Coordinates of C-alpha atoms in Angstrom, one line a residue:
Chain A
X809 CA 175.1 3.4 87.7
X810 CA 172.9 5.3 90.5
X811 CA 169.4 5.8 90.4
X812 CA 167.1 7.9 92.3
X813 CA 163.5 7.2 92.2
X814 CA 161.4 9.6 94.2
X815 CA 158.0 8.7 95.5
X816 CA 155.2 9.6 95.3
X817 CA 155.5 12.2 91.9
X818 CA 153.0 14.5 93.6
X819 CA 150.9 14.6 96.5
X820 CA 148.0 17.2 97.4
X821 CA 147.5 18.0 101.2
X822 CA 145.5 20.3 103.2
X823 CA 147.1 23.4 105.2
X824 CA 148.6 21.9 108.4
X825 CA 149.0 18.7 107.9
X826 CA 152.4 16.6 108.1
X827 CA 153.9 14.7 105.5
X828 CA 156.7 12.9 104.0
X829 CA 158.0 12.9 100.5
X830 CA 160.6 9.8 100.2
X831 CA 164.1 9.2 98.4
X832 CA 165.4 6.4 97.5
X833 CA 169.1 5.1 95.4
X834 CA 170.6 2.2 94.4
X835 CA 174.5 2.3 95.2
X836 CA 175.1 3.3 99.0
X837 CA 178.6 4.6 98.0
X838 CA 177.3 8.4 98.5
X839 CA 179.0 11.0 99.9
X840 CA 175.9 12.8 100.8
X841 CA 172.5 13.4 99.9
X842 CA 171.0 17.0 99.6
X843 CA 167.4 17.8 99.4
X844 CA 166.0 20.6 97.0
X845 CA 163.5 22.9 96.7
X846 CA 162.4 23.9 93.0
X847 CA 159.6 26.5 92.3
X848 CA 157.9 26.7 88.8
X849 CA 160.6 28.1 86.5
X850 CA 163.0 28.7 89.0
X851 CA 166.4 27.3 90.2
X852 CA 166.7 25.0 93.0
X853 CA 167.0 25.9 96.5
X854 CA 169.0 23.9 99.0
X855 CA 167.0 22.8 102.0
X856 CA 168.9 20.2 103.6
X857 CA 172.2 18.5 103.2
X858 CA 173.3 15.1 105.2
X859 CA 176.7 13.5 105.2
X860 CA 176.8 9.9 104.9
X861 CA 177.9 9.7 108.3
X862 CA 174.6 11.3 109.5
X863 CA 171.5 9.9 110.0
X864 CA 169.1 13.2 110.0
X865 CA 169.0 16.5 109.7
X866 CA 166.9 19.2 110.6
X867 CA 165.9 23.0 109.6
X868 CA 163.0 24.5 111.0
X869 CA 159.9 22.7 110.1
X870 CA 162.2 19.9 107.9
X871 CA 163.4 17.1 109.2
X872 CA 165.8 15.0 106.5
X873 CA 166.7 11.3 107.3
X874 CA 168.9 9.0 105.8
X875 CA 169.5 5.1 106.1
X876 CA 172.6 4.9 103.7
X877 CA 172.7 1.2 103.9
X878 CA 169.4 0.9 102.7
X879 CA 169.7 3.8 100.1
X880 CA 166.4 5.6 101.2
X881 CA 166.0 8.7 102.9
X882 CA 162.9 11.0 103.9
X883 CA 161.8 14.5 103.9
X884 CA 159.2 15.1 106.7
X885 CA 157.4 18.7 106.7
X886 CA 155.7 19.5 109.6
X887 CA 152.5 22.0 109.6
X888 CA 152.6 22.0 106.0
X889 CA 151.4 25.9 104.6
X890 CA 150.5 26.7 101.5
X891 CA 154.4 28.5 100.8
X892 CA 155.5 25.3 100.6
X893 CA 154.0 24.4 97.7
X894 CA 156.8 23.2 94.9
X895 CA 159.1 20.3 93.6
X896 CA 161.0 19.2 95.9
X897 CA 164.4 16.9 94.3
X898 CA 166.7 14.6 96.1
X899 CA 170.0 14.4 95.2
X900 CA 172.9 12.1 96.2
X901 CA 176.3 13.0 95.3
X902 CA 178.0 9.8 94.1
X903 CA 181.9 8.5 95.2
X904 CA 183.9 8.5 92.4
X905 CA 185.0 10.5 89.4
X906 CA 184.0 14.3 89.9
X907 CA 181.7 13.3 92.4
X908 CA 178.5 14.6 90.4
X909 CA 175.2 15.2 91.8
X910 CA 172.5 12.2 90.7
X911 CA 168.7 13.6 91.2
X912 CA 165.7 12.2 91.2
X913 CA 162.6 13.7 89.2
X914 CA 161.1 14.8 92.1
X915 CA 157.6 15.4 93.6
X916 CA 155.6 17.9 93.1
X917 CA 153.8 19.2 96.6
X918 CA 150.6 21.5 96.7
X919 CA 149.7 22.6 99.8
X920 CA 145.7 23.5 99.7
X921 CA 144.5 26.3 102.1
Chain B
X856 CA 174.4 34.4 102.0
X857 CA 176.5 33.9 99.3
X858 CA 174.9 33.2 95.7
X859 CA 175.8 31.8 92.4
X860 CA 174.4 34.2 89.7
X861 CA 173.9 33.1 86.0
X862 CA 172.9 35.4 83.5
X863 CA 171.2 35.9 81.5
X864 CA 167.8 34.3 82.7
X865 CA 166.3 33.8 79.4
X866 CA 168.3 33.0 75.9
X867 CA 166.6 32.6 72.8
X868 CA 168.3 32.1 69.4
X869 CA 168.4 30.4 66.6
X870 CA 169.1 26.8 65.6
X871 CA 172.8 26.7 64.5
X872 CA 173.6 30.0 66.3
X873 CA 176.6 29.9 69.1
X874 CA 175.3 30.8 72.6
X875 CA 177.3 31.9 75.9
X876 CA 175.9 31.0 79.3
X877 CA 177.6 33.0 82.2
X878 CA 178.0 32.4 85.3
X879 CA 179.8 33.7 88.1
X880 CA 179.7 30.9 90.9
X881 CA 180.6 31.8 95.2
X882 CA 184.6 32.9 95.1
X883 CA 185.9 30.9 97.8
X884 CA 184.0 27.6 95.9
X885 CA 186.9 25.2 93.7
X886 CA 184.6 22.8 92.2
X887 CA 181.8 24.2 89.5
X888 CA 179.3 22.3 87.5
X889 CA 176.9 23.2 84.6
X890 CA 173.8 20.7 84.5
X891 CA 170.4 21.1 82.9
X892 CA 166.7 20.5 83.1
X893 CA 164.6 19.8 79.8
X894 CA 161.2 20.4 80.7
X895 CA 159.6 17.7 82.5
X896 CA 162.4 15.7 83.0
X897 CA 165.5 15.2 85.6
X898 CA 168.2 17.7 86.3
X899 CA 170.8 16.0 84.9
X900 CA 175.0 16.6 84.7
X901 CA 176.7 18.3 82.1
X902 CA 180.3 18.6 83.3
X903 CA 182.3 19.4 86.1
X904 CA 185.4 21.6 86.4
X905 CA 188.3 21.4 89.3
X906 CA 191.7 23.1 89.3
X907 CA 190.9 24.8 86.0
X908 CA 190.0 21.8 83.9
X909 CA 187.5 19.5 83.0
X910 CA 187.5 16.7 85.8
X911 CA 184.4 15.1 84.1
X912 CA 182.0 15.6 81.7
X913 CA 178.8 13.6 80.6
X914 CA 178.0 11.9 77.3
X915 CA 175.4 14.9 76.8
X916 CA 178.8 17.3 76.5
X917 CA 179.8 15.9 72.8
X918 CA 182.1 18.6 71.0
X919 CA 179.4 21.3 70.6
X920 CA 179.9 22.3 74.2
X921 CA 182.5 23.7 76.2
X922 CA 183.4 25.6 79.0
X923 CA 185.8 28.1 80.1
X924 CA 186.8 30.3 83.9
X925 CA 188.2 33.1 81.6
X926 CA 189.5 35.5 84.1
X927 CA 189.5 33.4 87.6
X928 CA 185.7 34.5 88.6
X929 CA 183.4 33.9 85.4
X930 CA 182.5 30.0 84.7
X931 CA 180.6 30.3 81.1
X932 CA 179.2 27.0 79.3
X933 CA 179.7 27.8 75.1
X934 CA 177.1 25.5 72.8
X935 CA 178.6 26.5 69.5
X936 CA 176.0 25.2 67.4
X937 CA 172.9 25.1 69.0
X938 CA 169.8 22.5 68.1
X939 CA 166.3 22.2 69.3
X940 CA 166.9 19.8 71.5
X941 CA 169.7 22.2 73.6
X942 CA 166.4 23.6 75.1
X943 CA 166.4 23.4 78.3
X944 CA 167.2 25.1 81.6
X945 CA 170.6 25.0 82.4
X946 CA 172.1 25.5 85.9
X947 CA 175.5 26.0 87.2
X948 CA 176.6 25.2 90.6
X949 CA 179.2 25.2 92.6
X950 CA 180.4 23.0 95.8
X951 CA 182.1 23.2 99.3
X952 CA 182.0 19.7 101.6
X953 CA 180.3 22.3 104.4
X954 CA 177.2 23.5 102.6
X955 CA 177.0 21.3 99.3
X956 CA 175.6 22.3 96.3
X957 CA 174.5 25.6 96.0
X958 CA 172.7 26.3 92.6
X959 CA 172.4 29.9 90.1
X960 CA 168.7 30.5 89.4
X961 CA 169.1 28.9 86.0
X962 CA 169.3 30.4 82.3
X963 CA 166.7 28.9 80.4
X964 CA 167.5 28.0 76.6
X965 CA 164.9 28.2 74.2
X966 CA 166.3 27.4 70.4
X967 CA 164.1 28.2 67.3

């Protein structure tokens, strides 16, 4: 059964700094992994998806990274601002079956001016 | 871009009562999903729905659930007899290999 553990759970940083919020799952049969952006209350937004065949992708300031062998990927933010303060999720979507999205709980970013 | 809307964005009702969630997910989409989020915890699956039929469902989706595409756009998840425990946000989404997952804003559920 897949598990995604996200660490750490929450993380406080100052305005401008980089940072990397990490993903990690236990079976490597994934057909990709898709990062998410949740604000209080809200639905999720979709930040970044990678096949399995990829190793990274990137949107703006987000890099995404994935080691499918090792079942970990990252999330790097650069020049962190205080907009991107949220939840941020990581999701795999498993082989198999309908294929169902498996998240993690998340971790919960505050970005201090 | 293209969204998923649900509606509406808040429910409350009664413990027993029947409640619709609706959503109309992207038209060019074939695979559509319903999963929640009970406060707190991990957004979890509900079901999945492919070719107008169930493809999978969770052991959360016991008979008091179901859903239905009525008319070829709509995607509505039924709870016909709803407890304290249905509260929750609940999402629908629907799928392409190109851009993934893309998500409604979410009804939340709150039972009394």
């Amino acid at each position: 059964k897949q598990e995604v553990t996200q660490i750490p759970a929450a993380l406080s940083v100052p305005e401008g700094e980089n940072l990397v919020l990490n993903c990690s799952f236990t079976d490597s049969a994934i057909y990709n992994l898709q990062w998410f952006r949740q604000d209080p209350g809200k639905g999720l937004t979709s930040l970044l998806l990678i096949q399995s065949s990829q190793r990274e992708q990137t949107s703006g300031r987000l890099n995404a990274s994935l080691d499918k062998s090792s079942g970990r990927s990252t999330l790097y933010i650069a020049a962190s601002q205080p907009g991107d303060s949220a939840t941020y999720l990581c999701a795999v979507r498993v082989q198999g079956g309908s294929e169902k999205l498996v998240f993690g709980k998340g971790t919960k970013l505050t970005v201090n001016p | 871009e293209p969204e998923v809307t649900q509606t509406p964005s808040h429910q409350v009702t009664q413990m027993g009562q029947e409640v619709i969630l609706r959503c109309v997910p992207i038209s060019n989409h074939l695979y559509f999903y319903w999963y929640r989020q009970i406060l707190g915890q991990k957004v979890e699956f509900l079901v999945s729905f492919y070719n107008n039929e169930i493809s999978e469902k969770s052991e959360i989706f016991d008979d008091q659930f179901s859903v239905e595409r009525p008319d070829g756009s709509n995607f509505t998840l039924k709870i016909r007899s709803t407890k304290l425990e249905d509260s929750a946000m609940y999402f629908c989404a629907s799928y392409t290999g190109y851009h993934g997952y893309t998500f409604g804003s979410g009804t939340r559920l709150t039972v009394v």
